[in-house]
Structures are given as C-alpha cells and as structure tokens.
Backbone as CSV, one residue per row, in Angstrom:
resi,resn,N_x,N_y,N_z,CA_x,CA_y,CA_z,C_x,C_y,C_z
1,UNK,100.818,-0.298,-65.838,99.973,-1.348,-66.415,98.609,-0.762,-66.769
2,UNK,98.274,-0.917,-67.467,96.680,-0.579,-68.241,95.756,-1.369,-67.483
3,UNK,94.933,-0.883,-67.509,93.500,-1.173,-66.605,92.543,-1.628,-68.029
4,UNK,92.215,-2.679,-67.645,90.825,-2.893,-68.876,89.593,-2.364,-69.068
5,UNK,88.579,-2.596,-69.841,87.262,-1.857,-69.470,86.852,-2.098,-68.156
6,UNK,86.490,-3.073,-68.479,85.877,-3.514,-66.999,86.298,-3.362,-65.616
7,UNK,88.039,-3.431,-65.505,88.376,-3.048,-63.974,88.232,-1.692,-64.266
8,UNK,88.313,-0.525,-64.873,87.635,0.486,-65.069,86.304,0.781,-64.441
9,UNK,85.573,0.120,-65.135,84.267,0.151,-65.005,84.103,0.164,-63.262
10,UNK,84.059,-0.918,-63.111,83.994,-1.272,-61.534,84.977,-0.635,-60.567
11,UNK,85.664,0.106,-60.997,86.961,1.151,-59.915,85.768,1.989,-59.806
12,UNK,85.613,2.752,-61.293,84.582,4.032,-61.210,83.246,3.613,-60.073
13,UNK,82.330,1.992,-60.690,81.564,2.332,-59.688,81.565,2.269,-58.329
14,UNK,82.924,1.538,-57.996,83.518,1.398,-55.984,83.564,2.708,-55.826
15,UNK,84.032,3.934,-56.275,84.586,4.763,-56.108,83.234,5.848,-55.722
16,UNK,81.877,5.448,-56.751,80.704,6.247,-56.893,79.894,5.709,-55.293
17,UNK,80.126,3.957,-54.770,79.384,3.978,-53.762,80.365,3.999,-52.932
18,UNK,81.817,4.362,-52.713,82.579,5.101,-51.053,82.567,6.294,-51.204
19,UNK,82.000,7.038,-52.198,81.443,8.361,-51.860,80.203,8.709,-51.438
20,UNK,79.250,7.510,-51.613,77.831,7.418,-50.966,78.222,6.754,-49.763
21,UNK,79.247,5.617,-49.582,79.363,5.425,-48.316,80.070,6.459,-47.000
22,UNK,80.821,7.298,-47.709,80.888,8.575,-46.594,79.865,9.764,-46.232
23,UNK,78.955,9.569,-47.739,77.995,10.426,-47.301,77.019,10.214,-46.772
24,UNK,76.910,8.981,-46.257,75.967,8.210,-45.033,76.618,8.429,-43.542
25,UNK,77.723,8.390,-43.994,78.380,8.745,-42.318,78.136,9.867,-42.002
26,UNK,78.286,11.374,-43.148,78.045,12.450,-42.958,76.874,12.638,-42.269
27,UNK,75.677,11.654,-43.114,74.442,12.199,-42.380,73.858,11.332,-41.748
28,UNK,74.540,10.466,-41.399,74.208,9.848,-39.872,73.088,8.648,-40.757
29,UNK,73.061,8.349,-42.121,72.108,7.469,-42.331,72.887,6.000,-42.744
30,UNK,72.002,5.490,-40.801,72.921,4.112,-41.041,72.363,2.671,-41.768
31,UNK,71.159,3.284,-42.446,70.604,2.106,-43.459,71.925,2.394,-44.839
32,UNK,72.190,3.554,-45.504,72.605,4.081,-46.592,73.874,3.586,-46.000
33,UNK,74.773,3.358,-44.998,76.429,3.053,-44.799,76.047,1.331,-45.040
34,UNK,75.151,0.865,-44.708,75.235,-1.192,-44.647,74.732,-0.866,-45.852
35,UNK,74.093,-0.470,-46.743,73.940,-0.635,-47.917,75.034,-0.461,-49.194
36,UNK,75.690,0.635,-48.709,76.818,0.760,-49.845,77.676,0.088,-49.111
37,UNK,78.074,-0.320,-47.851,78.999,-1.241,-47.533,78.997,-2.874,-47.987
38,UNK,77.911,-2.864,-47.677,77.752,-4.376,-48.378,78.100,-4.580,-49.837
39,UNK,77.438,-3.593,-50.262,78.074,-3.069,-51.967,79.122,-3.593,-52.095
40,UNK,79.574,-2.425,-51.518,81.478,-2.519,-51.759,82.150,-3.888,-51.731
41,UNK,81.675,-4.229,-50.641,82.445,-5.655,-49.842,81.981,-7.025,-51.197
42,UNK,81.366,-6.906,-51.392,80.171,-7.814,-52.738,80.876,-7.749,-53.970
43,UNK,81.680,-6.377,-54.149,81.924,-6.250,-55.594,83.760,-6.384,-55.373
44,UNK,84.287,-6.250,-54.332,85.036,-6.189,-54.440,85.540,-8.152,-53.785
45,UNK,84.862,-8.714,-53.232,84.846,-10.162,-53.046,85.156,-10.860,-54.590
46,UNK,83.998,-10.455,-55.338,83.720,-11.093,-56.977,84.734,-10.868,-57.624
47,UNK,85.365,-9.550,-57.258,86.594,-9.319,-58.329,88.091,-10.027,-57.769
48,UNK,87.948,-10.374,-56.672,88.967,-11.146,-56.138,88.980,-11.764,-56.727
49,UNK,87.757,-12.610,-56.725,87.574,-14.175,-57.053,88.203,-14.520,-58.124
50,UNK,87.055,-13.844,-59.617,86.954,-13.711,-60.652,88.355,-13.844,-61.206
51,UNK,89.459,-12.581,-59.975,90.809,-12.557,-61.495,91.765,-13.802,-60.423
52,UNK,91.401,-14.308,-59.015,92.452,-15.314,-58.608,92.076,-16.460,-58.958
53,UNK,90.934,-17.117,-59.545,90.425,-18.570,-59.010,89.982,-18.772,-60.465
54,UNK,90.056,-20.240,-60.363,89.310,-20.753,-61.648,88.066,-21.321,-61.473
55,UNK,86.740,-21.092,-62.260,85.603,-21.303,-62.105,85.723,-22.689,-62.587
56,UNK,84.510,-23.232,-60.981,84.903,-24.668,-60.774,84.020,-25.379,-61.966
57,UNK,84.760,-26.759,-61.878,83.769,-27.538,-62.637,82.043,-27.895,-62.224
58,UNK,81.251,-28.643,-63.500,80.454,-29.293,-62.702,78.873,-27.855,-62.624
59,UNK,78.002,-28.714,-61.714,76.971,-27.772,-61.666,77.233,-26.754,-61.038
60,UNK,78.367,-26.815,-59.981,78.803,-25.827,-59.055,79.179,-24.578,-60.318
61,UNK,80.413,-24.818,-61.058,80.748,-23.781,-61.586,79.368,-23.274,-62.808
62,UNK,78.685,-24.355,-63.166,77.217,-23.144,-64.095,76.595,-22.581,-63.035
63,UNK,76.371,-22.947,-62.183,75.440,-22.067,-60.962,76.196,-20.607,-60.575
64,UNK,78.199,-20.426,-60.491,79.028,-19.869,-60.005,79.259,-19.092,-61.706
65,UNK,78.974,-19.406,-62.326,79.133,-18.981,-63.836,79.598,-17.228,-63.807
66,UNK,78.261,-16.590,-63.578,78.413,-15.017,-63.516,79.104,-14.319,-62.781
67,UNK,79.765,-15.089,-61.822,80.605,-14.233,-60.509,81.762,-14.820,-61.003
68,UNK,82.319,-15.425,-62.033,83.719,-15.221,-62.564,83.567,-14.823,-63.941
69,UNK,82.811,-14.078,-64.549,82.773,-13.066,-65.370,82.758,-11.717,-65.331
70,UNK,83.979,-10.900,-65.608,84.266,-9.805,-65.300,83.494,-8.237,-65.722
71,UNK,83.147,-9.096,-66.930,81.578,-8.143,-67.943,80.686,-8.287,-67.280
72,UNK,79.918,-9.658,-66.587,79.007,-9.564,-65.762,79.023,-8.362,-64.489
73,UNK,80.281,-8.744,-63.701,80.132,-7.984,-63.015,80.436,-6.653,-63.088
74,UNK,80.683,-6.057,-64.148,81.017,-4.612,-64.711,79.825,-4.091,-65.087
75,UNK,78.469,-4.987,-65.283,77.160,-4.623,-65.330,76.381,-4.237,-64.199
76,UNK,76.536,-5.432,-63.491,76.346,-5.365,-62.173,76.493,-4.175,-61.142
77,UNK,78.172,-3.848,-61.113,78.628,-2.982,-60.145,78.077,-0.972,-60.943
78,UNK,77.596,-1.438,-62.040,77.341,0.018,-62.472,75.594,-0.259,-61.863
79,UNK,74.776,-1.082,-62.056,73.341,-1.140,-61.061,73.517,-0.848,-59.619
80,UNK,74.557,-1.359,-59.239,74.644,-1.002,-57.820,75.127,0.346,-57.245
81,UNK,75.865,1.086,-58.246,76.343,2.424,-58.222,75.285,3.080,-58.394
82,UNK,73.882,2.849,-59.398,73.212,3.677,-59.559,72.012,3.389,-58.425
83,UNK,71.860,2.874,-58.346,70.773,2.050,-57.278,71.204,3.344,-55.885
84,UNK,72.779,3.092,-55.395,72.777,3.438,-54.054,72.569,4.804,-54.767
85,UNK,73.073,5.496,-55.325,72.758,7.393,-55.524,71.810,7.596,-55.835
86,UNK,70.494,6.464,-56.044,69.397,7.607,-56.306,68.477,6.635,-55.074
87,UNK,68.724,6.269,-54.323,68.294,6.059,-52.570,69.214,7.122,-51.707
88,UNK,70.205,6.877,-51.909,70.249,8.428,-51.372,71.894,9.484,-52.417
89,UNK,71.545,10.634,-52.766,72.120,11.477,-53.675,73.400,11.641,-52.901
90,UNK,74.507,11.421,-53.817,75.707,11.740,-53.053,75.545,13.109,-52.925
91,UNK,77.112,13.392,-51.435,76.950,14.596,-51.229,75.577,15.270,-50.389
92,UNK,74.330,14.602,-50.404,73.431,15.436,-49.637,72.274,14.175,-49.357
93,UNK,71.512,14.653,-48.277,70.441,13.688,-47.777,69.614,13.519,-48.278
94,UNK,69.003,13.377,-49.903,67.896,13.130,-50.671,67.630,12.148,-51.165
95,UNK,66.498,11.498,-50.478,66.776,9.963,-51.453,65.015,10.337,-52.106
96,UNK,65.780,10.186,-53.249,64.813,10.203,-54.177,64.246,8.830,-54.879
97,UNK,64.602,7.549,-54.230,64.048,6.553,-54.540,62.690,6.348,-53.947
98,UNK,62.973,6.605,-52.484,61.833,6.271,-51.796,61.319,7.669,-50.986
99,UNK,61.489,8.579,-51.342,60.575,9.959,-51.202,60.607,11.329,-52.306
100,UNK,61.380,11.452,-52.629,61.520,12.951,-53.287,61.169,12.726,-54.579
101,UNK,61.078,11.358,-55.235,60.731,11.727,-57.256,60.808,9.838,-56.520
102,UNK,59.265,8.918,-56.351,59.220,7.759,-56.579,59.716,7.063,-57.896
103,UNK,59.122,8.035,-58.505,59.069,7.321,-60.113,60.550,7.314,-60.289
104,UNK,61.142,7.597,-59.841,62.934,7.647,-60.602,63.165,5.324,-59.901
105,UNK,62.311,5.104,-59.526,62.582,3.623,-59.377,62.677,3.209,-60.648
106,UNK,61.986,3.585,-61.569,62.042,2.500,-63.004,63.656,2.599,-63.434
107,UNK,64.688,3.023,-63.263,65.499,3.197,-63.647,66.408,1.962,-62.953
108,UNK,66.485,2.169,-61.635,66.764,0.376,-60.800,66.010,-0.528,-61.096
109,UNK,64.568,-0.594,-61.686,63.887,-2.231,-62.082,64.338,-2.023,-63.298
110,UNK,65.166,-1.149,-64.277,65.467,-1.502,-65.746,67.038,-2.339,-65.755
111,UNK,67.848,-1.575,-64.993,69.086,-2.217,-64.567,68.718,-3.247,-63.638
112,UNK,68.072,-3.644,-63.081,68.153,-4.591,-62.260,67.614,-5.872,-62.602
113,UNK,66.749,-5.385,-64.255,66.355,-6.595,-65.312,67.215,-7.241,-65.448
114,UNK,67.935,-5.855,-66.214,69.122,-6.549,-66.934,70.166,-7.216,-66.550
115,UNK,70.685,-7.070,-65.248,71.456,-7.641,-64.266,71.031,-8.765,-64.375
116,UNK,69.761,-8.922,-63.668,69.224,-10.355,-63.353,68.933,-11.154,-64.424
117,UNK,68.566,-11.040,-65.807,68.953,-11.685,-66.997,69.870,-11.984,-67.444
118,UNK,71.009,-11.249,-67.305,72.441,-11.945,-67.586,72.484,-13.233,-66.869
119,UNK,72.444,-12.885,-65.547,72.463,-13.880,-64.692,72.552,-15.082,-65.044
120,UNK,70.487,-15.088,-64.821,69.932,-16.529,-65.393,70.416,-16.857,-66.755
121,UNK,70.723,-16.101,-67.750,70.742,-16.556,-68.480,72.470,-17.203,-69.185
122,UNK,73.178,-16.641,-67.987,74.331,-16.886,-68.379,74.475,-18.158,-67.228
123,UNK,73.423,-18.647,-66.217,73.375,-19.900,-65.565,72.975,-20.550,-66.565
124,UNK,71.629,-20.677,-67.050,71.165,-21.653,-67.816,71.697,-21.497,-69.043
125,UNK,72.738,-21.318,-69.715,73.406,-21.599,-70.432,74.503,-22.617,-70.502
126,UNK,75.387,-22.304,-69.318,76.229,-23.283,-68.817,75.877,-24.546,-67.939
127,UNK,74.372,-24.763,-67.515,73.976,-25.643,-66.992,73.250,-26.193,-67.673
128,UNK,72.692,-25.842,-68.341,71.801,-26.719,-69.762,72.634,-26.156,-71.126
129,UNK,73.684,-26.764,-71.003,74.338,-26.187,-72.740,73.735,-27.052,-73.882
130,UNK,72.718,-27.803,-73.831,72.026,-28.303,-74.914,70.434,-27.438,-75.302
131,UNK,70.241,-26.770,-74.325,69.320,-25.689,-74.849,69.168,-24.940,-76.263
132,UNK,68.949,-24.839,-77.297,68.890,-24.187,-78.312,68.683,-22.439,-77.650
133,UNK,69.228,-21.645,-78.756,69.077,-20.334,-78.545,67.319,-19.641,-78.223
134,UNK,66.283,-19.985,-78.946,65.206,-19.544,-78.279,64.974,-20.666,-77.007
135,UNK,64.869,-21.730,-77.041,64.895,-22.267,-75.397,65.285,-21.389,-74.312
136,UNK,66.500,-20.916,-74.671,67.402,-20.620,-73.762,67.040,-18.762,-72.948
137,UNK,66.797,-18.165,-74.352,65.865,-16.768,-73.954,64.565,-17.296,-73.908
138,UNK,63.195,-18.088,-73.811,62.315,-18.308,-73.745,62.044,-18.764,-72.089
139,UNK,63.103,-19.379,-71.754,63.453,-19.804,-69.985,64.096,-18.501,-69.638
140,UNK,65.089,-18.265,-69.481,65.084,-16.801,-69.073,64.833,-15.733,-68.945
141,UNK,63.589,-15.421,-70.062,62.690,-14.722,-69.824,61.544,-14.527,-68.963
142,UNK,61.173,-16.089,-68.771,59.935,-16.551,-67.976,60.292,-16.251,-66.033
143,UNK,61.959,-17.167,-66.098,62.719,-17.431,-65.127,62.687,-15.545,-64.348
144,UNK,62.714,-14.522,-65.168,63.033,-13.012,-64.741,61.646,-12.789,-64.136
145,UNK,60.899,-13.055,-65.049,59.547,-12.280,-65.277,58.939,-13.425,-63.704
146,UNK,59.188,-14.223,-63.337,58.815,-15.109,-62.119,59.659,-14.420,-61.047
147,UNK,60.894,-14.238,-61.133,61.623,-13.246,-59.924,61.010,-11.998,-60.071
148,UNK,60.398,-11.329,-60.831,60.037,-9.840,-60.863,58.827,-9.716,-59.909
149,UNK,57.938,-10.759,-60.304,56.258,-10.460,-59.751,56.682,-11.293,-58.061
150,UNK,57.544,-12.214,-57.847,57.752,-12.760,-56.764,58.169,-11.528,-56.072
151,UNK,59.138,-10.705,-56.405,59.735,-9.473,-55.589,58.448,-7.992,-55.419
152,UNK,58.014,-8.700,-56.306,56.698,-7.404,-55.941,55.878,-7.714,-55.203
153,UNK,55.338,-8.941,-54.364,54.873,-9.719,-54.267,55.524,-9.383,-52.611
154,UNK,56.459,-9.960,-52.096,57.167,-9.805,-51.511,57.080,-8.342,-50.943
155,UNK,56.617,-7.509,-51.342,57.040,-5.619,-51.704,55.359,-5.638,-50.854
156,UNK,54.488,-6.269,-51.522,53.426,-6.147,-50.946,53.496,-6.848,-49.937
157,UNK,53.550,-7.749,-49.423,53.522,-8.388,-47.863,54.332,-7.381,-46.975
158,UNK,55.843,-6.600,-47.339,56.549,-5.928,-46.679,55.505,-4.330,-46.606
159,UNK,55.015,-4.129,-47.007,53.701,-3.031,-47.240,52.700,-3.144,-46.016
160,UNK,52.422,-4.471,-45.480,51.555,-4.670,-44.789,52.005,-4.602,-43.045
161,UNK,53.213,-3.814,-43.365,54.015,-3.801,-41.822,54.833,-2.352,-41.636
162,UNK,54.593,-1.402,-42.860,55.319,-0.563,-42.886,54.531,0.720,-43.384
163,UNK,54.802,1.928,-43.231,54.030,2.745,-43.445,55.112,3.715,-44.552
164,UNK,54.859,4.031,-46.186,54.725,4.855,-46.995,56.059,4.106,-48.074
165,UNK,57.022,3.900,-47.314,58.317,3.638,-48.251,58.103,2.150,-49.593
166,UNK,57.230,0.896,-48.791,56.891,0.160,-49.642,55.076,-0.135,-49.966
167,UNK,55.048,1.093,-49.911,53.265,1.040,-50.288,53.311,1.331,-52.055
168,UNK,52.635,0.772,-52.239,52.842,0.949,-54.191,51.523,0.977,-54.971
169,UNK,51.187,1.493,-55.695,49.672,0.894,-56.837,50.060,-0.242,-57.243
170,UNK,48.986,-1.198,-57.701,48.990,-2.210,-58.752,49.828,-1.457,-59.534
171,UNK,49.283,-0.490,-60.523,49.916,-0.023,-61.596,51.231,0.434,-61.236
172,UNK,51.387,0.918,-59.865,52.908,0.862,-60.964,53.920,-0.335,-59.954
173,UNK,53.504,-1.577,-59.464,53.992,-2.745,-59.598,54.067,-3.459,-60.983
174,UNK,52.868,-3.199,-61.892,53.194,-3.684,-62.749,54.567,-2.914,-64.041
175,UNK,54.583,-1.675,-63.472,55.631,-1.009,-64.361,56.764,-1.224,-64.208
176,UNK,56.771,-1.924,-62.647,58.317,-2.415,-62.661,58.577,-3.132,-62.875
177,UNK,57.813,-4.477,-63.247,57.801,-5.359,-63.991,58.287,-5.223,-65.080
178,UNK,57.555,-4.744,-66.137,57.532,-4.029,-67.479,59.117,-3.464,-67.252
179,UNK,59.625,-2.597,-66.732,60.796,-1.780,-66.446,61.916,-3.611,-66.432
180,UNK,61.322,-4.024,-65.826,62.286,-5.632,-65.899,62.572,-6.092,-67.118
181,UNK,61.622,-6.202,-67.881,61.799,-6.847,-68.621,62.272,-6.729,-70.342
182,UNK,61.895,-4.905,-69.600,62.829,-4.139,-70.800,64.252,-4.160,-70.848
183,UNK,64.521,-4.244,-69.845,65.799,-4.294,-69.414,66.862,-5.284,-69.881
184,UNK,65.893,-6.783,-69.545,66.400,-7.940,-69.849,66.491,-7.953,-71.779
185,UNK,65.256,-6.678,-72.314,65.763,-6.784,-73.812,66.891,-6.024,-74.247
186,UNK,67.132,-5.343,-73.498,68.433,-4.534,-73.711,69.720,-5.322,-73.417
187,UNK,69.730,-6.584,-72.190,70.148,-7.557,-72.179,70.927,-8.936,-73.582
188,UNK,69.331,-8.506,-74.401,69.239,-9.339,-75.228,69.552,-9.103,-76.398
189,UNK,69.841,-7.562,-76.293,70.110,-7.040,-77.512,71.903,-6.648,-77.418
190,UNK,72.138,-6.993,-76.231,73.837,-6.401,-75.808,75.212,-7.984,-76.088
191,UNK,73.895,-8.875,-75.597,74.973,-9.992,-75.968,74.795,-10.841,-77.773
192,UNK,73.664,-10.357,-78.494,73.611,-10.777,-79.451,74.086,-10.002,-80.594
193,UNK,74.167,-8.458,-79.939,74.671,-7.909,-81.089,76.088,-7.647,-80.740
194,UNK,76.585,-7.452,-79.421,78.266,-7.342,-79.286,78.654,-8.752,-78.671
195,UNK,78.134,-9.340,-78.140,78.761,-10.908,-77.277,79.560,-10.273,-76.328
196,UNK,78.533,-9.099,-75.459,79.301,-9.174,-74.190,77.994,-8.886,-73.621
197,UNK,78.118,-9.846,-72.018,79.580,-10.143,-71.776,79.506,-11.481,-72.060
198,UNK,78.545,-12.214,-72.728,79.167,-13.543,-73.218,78.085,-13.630,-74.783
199,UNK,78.457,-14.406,-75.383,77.909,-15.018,-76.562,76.546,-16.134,-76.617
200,UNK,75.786,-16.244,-76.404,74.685,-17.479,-76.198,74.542,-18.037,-77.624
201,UNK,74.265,-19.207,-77.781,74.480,-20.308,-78.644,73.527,-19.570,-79.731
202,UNK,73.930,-20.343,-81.035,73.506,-19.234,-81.830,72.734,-20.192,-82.697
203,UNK,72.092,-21.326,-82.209,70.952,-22.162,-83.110,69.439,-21.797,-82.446
C-alpha cells in the first residue's frame, strides 16, 4: 500500500524525534527524553485520531478542526522534529538552542508561527465561517501576534527564576516575534497559493 505525503511526512518526522529520543537516553538528558516523548506520544495520538474518527460536529469540532487534518499535522510534526534537534543535536550532546548558537531559535519562532497560524486560522474559519477572507487573516494575525508577545512575556517572568537559558534582550524578544509572524506569512502564502492544507474563503 502507498503511503501518502503526509503519513510520509510525519513517519520521517517520528522517526527524526526516536532518534533524539534515544539520544537522550544515551546522554542521560532527562529533560530531552519527556520532550521528544511527549512529541512522539502527541503526534502519534493526532494521527490515530485524524485517520479513525470523524471530526465532531458543532463548536467542538471548529475548536478540534486542526487535529483531524492530516496537512496540519504534517506541518506540525516537521516543527516538532526540528525544534527537538536543534535543543539538542541528534547523535551528540549539543543543544544549540539554548547554549551553543542562541540565535539558531529564529528558526523554531518561524515554524512555530506558522504552526500556530494554521491553527487559529483554520479554528476561526470553521467557527466563524461567515468571516470574509481579510476578516479572517486580519483576526488571525492579531490572534498570533497576541500568543507571540504573551509567550515572551511569559519567557520573561520564567527569566526572573532562572539563570542564563531564558534570559533574552528586548531585541531579540522582539525578533521572535517578527520570526512569528513571518512565518504565519509563509502560512499565508502556502494555503492561498496551493490550498494546503486547507483553502480559506476566497471573498
């Protein structure tokens, strides 16, 4: 039987974090094993779901919208593949997220825009389907850009208890911002010019 893009997609990235999840066992780092474990367990829950169950009616199923979309989560599970290898490098103990090359973060707040824009925007689509097409990116834009500065925000209070890993400049809180919201245009530019992984109303 043929495998589609997407269960593709998401084999490759299970496959990229149980090789980060053994290489946490290797080196004894037991933040890096609950992190790609949870991964795993997360992506491989959604894909249960996604190909056994039918997305329910009602507000439940627009709220449940993105976790029975298989493109969604084929976006998703490649952020989370990249996320865990550059916190820590398969194969060896370098995490270059939070010590060896900081700056390699903009690369998780660009995917992690874009993730999180599908999202919202594939909620408030199916929960307000009378939204017109700029409504609809004009709220989801705002809706990202309010989770972005809230999580930085958040980053700074967690700063005030911890020493080096979440200490940050203004400047470059605000780049991950910026890194968000580029993301979410790459977002914007993936479902309007191919309609994946879904189509948004086109008035």
């Amino acid at each position: 039987m043929l495998i589609n893009r997407e269960s593709h997609i998401i084999f490759t990235s299970l496959v990229v974090l149980a090789v980060g999840f053994l290489t946490g066992i290797y080196y004894r780092r037991v933040d890096h094993i609950l992190r790609t474990g949870w991964m795993i367990a997360c992506i491989l829950l959604l894909y249960r779901v996604s190909g056994r169950y039918e997305r329910p009616d009602g507000v439940a199923g627009a709220l449940l919208s993105p976790f029975f979309n298989r493109g969604t989560l084929a976006v998703t599970s490649i952020f989370l593949a990249v996320h865990a290898s550059l916190v820590n490098v398969p194969f060896t103990d370098i995490d270059l997220f939070n010590v060896a090359f900081r700056d390699v973060d903009m690369i998780s707040h660009f995917l992690g825009g874009l993730v999180m824009w599908l999202i919202v925007t594939e909620v408030l689509m199916n929960l307000r389907p009378d939204l017109g097409r700029w409504e609809l990116l004009g709220y989801s834009f705002v809706v990202l850009l309010a989770v972005g500065i809230g999580w930085e925000f958040v980053e700074w209070i967690g700063s005030r208890f911890t020493e080096g890993i979440l200490q940050e400049t203004l400047l470059n809180k605000v780049r991950d911002v910026l890194m968000e919201q580029l993301g979410a245009l790459s977002g914007l530019l993936m479902v309007s010019s191919r309609g994946y992984p879904f189509t948004p109303p086109g008035r």
